[in-house]
PDB file of C-alpha atoms in Angstrom:
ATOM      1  CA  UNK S   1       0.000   0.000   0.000  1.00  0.00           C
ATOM      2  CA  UNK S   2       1.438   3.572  -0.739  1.00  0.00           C
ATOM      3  CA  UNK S   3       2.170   5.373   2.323  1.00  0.00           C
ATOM      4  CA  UNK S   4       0.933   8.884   2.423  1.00  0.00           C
ATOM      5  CA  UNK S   5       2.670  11.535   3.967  1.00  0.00           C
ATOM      6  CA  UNK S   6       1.032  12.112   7.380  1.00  0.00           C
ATOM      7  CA  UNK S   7       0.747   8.396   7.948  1.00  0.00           C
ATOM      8  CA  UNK S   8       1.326   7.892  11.637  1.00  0.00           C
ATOM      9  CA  UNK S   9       1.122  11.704  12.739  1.00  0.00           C
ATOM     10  CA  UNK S  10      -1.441  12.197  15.762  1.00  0.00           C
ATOM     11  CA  UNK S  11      -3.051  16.378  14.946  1.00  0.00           C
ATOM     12  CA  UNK S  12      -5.353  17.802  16.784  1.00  0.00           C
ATOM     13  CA  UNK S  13      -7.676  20.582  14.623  1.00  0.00           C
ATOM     14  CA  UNK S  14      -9.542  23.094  16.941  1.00  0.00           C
ATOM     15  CA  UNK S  15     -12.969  24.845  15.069  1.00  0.00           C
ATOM     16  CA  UNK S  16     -13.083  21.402  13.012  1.00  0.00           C
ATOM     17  CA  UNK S  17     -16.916  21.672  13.384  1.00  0.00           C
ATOM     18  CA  UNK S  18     -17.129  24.047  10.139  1.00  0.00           C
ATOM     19  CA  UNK S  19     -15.639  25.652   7.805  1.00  0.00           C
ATOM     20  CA  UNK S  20     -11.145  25.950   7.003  1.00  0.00           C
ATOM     21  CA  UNK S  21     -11.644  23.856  10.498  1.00  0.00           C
ATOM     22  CA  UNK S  22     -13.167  20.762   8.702  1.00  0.00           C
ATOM     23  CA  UNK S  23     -11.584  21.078   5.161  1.00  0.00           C
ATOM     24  CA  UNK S  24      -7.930  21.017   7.812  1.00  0.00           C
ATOM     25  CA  UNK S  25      -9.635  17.907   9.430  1.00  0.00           C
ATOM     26  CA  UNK S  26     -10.343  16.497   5.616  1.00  0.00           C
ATOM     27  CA  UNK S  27      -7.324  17.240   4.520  1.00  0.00           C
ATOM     28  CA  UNK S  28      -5.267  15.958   6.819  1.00  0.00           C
ATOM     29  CA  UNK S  29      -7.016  12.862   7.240  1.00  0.00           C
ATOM     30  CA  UNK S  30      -6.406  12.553   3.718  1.00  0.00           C
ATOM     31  CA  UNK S  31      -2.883  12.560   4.197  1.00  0.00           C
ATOM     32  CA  UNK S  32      -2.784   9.763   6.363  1.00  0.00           C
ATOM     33  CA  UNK S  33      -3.247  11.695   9.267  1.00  0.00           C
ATOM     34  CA  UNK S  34      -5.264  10.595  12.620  1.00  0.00           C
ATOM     35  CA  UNK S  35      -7.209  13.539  13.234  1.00  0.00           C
ATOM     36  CA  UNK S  36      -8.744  14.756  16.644  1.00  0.00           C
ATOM     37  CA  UNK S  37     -11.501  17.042  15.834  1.00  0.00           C
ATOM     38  CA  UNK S  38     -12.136  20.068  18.250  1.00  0.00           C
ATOM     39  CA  UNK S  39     -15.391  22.221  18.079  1.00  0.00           C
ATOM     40  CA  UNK S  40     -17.710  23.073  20.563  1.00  0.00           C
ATOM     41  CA  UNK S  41     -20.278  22.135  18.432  1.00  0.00           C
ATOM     42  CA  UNK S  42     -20.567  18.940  19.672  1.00  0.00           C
ATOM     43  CA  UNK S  43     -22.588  17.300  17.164  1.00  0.00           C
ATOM     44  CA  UNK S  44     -20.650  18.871  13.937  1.00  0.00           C
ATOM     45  CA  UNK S  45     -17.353  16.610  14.886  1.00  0.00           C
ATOM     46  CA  UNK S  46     -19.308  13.707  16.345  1.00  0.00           C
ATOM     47  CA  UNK S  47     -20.973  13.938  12.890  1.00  0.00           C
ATOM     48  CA  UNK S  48     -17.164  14.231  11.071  1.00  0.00           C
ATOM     49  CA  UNK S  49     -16.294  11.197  13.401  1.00  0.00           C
ATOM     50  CA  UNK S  50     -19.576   9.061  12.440  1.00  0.00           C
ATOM     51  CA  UNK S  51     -18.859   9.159   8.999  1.00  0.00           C
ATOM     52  CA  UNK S  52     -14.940   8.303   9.089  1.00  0.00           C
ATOM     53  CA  UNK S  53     -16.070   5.296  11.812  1.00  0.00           C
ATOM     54  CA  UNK S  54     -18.482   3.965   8.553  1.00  0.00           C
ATOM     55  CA  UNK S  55     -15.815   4.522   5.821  1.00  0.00           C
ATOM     56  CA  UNK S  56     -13.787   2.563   8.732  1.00  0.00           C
ATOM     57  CA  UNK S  57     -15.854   0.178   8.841  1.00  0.00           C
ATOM     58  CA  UNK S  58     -16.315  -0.387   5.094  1.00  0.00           C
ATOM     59  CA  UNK S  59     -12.526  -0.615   4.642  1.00  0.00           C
ATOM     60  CA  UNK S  60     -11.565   2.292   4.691  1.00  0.00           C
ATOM     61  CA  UNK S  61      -8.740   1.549   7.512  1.00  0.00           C
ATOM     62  CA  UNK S  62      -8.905  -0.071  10.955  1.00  0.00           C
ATOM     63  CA  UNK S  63      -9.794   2.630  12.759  1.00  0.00           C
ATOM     64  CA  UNK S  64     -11.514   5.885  11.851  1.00  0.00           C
ATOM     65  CA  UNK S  65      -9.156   8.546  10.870  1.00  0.00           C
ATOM     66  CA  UNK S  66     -11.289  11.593  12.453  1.00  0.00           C
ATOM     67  CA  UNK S  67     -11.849  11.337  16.611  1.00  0.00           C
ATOM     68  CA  UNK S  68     -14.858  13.880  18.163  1.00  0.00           C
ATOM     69  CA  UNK S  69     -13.903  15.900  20.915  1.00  0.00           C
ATOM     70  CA  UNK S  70     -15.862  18.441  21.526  1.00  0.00           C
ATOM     71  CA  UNK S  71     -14.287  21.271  23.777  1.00  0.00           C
ATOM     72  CA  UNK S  72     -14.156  25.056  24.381  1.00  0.00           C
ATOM     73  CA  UNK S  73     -10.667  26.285  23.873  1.00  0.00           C
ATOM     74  CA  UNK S  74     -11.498  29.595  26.475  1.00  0.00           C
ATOM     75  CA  UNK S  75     -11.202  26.843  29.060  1.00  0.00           C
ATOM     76  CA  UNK S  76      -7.561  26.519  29.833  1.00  0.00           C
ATOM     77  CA  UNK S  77      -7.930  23.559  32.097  1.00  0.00           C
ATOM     78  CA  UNK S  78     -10.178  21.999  29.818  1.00  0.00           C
ATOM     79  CA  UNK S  79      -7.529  22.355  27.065  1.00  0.00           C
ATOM     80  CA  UNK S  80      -4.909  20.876  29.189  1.00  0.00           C
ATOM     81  CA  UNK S  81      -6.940  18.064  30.051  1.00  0.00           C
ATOM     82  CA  UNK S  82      -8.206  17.575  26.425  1.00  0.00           C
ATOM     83  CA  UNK S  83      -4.449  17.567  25.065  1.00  0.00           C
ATOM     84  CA  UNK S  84      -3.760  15.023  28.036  1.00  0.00           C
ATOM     85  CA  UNK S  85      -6.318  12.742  27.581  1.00  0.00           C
ATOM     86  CA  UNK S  86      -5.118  12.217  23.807  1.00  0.00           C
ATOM     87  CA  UNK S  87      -2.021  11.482  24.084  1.00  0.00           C
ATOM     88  CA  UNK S  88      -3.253   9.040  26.669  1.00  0.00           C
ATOM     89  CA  UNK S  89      -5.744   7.531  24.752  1.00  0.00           C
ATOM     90  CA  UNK S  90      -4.702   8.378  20.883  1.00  0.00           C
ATOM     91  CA  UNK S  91      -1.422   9.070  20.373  1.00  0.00           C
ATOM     92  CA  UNK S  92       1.826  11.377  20.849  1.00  0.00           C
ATOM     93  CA  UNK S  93       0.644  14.480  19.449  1.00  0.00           C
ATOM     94  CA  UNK S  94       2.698  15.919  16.539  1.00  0.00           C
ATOM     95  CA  UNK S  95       0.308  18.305  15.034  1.00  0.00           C
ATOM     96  CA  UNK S  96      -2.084  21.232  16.387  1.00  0.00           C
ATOM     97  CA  UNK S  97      -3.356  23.465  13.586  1.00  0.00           C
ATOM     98  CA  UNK S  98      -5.776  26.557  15.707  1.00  0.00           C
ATOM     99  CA  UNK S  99      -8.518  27.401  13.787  1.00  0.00           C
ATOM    100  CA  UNK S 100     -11.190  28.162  15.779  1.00  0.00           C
ATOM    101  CA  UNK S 101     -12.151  31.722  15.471  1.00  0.00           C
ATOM    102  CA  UNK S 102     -14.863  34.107  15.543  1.00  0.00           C
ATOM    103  CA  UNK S 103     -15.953  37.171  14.498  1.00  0.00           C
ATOM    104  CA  UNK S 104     -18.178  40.120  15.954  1.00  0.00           C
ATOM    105  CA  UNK S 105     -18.343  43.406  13.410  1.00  0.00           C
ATOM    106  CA  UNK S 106     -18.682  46.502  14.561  1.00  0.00           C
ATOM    107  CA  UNK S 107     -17.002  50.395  14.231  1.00  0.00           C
ATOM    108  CA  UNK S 108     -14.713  50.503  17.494  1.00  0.00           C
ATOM    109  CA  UNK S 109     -17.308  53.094  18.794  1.00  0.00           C
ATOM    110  CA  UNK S 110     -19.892  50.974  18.829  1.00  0.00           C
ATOM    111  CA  UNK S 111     -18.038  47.822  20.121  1.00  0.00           C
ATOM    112  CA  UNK S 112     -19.062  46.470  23.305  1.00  0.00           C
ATOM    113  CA  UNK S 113     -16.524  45.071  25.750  1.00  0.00           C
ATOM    114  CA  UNK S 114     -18.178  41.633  26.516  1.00  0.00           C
ATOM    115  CA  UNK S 115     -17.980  41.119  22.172  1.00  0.00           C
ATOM    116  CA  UNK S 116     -14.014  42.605  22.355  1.00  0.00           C
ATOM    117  CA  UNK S 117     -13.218  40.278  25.227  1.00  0.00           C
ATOM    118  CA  UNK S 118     -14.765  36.661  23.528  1.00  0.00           C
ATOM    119  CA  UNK S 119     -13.259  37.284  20.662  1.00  0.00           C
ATOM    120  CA  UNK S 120      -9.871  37.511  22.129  1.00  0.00           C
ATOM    121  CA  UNK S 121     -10.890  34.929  23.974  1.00  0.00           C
ATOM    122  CA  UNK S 122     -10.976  32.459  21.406  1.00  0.00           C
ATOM    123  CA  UNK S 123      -8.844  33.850  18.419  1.00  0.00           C
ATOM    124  CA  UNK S 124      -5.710  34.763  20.709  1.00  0.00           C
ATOM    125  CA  UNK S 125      -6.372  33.195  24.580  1.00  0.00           C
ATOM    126  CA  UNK S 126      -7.182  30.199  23.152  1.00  0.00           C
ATOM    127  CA  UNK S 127      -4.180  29.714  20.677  1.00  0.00           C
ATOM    128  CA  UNK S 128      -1.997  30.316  23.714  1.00  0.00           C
ATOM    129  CA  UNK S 129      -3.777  27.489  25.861  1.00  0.00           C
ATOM    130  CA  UNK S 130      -4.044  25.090  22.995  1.00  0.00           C
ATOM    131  CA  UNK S 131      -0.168  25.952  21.669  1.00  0.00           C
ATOM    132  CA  UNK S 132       1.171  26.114  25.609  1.00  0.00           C
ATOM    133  CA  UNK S 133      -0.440  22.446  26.322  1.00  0.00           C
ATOM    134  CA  UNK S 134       1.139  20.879  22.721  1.00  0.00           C
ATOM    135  CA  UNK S 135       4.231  22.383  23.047  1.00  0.00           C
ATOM    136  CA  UNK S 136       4.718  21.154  26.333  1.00  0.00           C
ATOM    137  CA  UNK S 137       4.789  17.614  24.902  1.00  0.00           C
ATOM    138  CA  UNK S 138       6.637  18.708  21.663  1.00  0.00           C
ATOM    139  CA  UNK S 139       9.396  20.099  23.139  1.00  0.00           C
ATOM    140  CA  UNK S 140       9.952  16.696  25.257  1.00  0.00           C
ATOM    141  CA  UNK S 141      10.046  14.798  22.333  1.00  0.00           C
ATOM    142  CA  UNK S 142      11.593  17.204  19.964  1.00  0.00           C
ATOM    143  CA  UNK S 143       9.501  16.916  16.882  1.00  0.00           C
ATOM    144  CA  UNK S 144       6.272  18.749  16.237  1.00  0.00           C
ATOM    145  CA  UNK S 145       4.492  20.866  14.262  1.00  0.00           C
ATOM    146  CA  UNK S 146       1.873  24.010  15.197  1.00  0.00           C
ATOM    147  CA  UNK S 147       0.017  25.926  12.471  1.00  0.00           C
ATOM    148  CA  UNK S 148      -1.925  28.880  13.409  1.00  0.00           C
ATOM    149  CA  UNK S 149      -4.960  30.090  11.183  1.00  0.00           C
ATOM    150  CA  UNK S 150      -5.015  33.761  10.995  1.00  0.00           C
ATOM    151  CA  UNK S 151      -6.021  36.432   8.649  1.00  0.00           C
ATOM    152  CA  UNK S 152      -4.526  39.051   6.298  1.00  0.00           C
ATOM    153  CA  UNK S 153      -6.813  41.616   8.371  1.00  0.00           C
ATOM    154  CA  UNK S 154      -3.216  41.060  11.134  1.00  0.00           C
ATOM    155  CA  UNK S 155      -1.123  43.216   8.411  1.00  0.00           C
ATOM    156  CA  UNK S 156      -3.816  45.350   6.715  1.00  0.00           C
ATOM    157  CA  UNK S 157      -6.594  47.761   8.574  1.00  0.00           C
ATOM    158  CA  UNK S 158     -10.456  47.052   8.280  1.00  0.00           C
ATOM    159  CA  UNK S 159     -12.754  49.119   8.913  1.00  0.00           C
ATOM    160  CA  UNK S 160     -15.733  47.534  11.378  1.00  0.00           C
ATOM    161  CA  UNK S 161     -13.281  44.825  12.176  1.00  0.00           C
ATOM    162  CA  UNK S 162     -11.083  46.068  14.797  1.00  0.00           C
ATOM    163  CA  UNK S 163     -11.527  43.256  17.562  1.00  0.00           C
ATOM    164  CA  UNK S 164     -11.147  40.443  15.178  1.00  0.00           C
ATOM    165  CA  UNK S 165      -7.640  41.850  13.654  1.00  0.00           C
ATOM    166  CA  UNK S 166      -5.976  43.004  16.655  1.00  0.00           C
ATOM    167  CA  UNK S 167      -6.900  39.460  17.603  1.00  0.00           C
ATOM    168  CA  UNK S 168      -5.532  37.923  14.820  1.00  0.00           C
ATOM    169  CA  UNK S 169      -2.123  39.982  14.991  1.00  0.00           C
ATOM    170  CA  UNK S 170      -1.612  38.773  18.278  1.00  0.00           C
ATOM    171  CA  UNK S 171      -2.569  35.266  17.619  1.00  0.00           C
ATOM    172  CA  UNK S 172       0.227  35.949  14.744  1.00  0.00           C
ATOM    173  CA  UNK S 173       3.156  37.279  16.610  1.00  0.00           C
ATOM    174  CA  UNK S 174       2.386  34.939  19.685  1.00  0.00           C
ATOM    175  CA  UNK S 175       2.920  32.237  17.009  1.00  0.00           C
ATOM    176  CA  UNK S 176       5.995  33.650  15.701  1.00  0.00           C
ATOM    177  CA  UNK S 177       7.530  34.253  18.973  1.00  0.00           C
ATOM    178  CA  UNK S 178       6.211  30.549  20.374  1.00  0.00           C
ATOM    179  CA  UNK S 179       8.053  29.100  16.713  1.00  0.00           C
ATOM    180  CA  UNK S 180      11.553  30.890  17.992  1.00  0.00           C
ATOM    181  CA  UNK S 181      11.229  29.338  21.780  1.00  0.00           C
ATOM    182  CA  UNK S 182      10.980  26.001  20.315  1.00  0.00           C
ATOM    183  CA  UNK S 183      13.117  26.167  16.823  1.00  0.00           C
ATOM    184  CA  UNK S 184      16.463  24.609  18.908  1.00  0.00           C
ATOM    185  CA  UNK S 185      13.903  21.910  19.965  1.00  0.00           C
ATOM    186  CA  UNK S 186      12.982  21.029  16.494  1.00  0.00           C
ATOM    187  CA  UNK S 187       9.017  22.371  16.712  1.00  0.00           C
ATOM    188  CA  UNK S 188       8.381  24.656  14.006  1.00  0.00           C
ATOM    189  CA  UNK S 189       4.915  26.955  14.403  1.00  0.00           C
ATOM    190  CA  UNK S 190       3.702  28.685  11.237  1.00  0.00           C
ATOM    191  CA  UNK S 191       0.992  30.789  10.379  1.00  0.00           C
ATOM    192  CA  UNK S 192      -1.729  30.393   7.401  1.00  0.00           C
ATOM    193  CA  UNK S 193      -3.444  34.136   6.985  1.00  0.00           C
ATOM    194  CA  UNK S 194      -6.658  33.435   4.351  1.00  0.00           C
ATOM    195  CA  UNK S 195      -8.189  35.922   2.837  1.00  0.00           C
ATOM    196  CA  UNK S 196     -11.842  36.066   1.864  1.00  0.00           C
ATOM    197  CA  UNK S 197     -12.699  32.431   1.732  1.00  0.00           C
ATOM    198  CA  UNK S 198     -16.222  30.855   1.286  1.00  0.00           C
ATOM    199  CA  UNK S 199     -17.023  30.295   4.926  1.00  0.00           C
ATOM    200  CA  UNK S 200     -20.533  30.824   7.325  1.00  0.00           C
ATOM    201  CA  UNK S 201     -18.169  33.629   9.039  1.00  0.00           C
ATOM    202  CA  UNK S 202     -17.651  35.886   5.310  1.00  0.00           C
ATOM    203  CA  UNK S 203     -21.398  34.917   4.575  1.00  0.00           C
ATOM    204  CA  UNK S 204     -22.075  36.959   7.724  1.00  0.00           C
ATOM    205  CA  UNK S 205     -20.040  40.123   6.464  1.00  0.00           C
ATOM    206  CA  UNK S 206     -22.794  40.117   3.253  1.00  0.00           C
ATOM    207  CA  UNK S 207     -25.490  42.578   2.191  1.00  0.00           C
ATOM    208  CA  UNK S 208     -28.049  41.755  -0.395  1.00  0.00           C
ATOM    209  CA  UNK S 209     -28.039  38.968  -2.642  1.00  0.00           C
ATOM    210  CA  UNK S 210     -25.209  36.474  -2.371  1.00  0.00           C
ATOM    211  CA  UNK S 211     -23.849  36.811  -6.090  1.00  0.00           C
ATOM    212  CA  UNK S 212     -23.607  40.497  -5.775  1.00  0.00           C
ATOM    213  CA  UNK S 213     -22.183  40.543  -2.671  1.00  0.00           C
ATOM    214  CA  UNK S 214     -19.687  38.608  -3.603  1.00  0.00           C
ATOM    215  CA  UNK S 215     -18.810  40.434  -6.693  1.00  0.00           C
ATOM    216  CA  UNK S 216     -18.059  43.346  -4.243  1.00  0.00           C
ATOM    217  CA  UNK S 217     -15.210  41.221  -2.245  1.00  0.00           C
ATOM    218  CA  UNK S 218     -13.609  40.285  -5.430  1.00  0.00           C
ATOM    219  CA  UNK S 219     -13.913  43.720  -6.618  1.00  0.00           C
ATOM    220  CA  UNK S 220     -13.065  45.746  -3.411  1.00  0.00           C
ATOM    221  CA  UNK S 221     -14.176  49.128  -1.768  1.00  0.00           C
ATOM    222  CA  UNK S 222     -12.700  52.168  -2.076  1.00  0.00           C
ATOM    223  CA  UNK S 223     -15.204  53.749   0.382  1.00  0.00           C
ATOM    224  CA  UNK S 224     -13.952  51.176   3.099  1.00  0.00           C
ATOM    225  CA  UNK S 225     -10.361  51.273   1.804  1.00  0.00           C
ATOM    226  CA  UNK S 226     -10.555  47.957   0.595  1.00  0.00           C
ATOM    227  CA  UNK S 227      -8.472  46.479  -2.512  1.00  0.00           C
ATOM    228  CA  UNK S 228      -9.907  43.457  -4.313  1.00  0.00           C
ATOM    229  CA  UNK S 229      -8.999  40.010  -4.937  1.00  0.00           C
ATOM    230  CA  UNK S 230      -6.780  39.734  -7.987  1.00  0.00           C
ATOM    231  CA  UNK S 231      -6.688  36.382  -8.632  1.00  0.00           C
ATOM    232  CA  UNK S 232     -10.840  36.583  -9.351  1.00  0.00           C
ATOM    233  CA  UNK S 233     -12.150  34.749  -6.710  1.00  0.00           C
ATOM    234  CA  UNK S 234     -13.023  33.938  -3.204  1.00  0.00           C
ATOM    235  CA  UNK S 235     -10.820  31.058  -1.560  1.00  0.00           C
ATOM    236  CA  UNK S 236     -12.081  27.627  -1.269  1.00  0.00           C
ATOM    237  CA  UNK S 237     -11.706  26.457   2.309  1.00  0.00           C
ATOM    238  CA  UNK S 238      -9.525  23.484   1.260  1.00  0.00           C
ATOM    239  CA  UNK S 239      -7.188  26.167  -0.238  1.00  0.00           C
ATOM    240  CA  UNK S 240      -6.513  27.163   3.222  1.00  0.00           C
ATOM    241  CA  UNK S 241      -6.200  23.661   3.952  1.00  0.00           C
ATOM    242  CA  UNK S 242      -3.939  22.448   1.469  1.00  0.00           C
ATOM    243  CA  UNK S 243      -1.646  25.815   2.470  1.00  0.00           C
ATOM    244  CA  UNK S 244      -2.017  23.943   6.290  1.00  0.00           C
ATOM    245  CA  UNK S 245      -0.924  20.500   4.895  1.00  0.00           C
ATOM    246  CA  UNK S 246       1.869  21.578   3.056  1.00  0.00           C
ATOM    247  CA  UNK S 247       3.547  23.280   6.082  1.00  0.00           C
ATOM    248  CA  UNK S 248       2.650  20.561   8.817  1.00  0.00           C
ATOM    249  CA  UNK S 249       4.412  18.037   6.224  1.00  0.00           C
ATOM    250  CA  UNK S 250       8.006  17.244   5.550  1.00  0.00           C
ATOM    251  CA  UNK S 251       8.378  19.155   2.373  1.00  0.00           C
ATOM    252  CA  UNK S 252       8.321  22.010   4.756  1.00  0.00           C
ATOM    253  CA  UNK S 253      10.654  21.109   7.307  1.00  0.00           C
ATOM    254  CA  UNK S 254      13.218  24.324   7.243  1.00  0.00           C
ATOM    255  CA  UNK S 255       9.891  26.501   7.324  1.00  0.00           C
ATOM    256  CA  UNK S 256       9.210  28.024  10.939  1.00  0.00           C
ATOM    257  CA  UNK S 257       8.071  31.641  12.230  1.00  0.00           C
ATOM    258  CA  UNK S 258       6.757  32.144   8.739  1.00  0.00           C
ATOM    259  CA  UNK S 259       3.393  33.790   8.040  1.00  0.00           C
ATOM    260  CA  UNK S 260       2.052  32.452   5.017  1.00  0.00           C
ATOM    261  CA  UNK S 261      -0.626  34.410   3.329  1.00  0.00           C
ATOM    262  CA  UNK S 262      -3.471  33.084   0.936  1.00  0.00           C
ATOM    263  CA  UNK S 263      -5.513  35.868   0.022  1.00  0.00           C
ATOM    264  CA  UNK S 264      -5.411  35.945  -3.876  1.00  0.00           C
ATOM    265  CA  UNK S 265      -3.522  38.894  -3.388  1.00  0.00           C
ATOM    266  CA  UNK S 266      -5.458  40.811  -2.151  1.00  0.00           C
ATOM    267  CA  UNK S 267      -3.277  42.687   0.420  1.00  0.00           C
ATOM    268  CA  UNK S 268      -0.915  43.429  -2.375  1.00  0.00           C
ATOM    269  CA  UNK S 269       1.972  42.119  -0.079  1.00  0.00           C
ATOM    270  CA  UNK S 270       6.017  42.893  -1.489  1.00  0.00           C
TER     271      UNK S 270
END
């Protein structure tokens, strides 16, 4: 049987319920990956881990590829007893890609505190509790991998988005500076930065009919300062995902501290 290039690697995929979360999940599973899904929607990954128990079971392999465990990631205990309990019960963990993320628009005026503080809570609190509990156990072993998913709003201003990319730029750096603590020990954290991709959290962001509204993305704003998309389109979620693979695999393995942006050019980046 060909061996695929994951085969044997434990990851763990946080916001796998939905979205670049469950196209990582795919992916990775794909790959040969064994892949422990982390949402708190509880039924979305006990859903992704019912239908990788059938393939399973219809020979798919001897065991499912995708586990269910469904988890908040503002929870630091419960992170460090989620991490624990897998490499009890699954496997030494050698990948954690942090997706989970959410967004709350609003002008900074009109922000309230309670939607500033959640969404730090999850896109930048909980990278540090998931990254702090899987580096722990990286660093032992020497060999590991973390991937953080974070925007192209980190590097480039948006107006009505404040919260979500000063959360994303520190998710970034934190990454970055987590990547040089570790590089001696052979752990190498990277970041993915998607633009617009096709996702329940851009839906949110649209007015009017969905065809026209996404016309405007790929064509920009000047009135909100916004470029366009370039390359003519809105990213795929398993173009974010394939970025993931490629940096959690060997083919990457001088890459670390890098932020790695797929946005169709559309911050215009030299």
């Amino acid at each position: 049987m060909h061996q695929k290039e994951l085969d044997g690697r434990i990851a763990l995929v946080t916001g796998a319920g939905q979205g670049i979360g469950e196209a990582v999940t795919r992916t990775l599973a794909a790959r040969g990956a064994r892949v422990v899904a982390v949402d708190r929607n509880a039924a979305a990954v006990k859903a992704l881990e019912a239908e990788y128990r059938r393939k399973a079971e219809e020979g798919a392999g001897p065991e499912p590829a995708v586990l269910a465990r469904p988890a908040d990631i503002t929870d630091a205990a419960a992170v460090d007893a989620l991490v624990e309990d897998v490499e009890r019960t699954v496997g030494s963990l050698g990948i954690l890609v942090n997706v989970a993320g959410i967004l709350r628009p609003a002008p900074v005026v009109e922000l309230g505190d309670t939607d500033w503080a959640e969404t730090f809570a999850v896109n930048t609190t909980g990278v540090f509790a998931t990254s702090r509990a899987a580096a722990r156990r990286m660093r032992a072993r020497r060999s590991g991998c973390i991937v953080t998913v974070g925007s192209n709003a980190a590097g480039v201003p948006r107006a009505g988005m404040a919260a979500y990319a000063a959360s994303k730029a520190a998710a970034t750096m934190f990454t970055k500076c987590l990547g040089l603590e570790l590089a001696r020990d052979q752990v190498r954290c990277n970041v993915v930065s998607p633009g617009s991709t096709d996702t329940a959290m851009q839906r949110q962001l649209w007015d009017g009919d969905e065809k026209s509204a996404e016309r405007r993305v790929i064509d920009g704003d000047p009135a909100a300062y916004r470029v366009g998309i370039p390359l003519g389109r809105i990213a795929e979620p398993v173009d974010i995902a394939e970025a993931v693979a490629f940096l959690v695999s060997d083919r990457a393995r001088h890459i670390t501290m890098h932020d790695l942006y797929v946005d169709g050019g559309a911050t215009l980046r030299a």
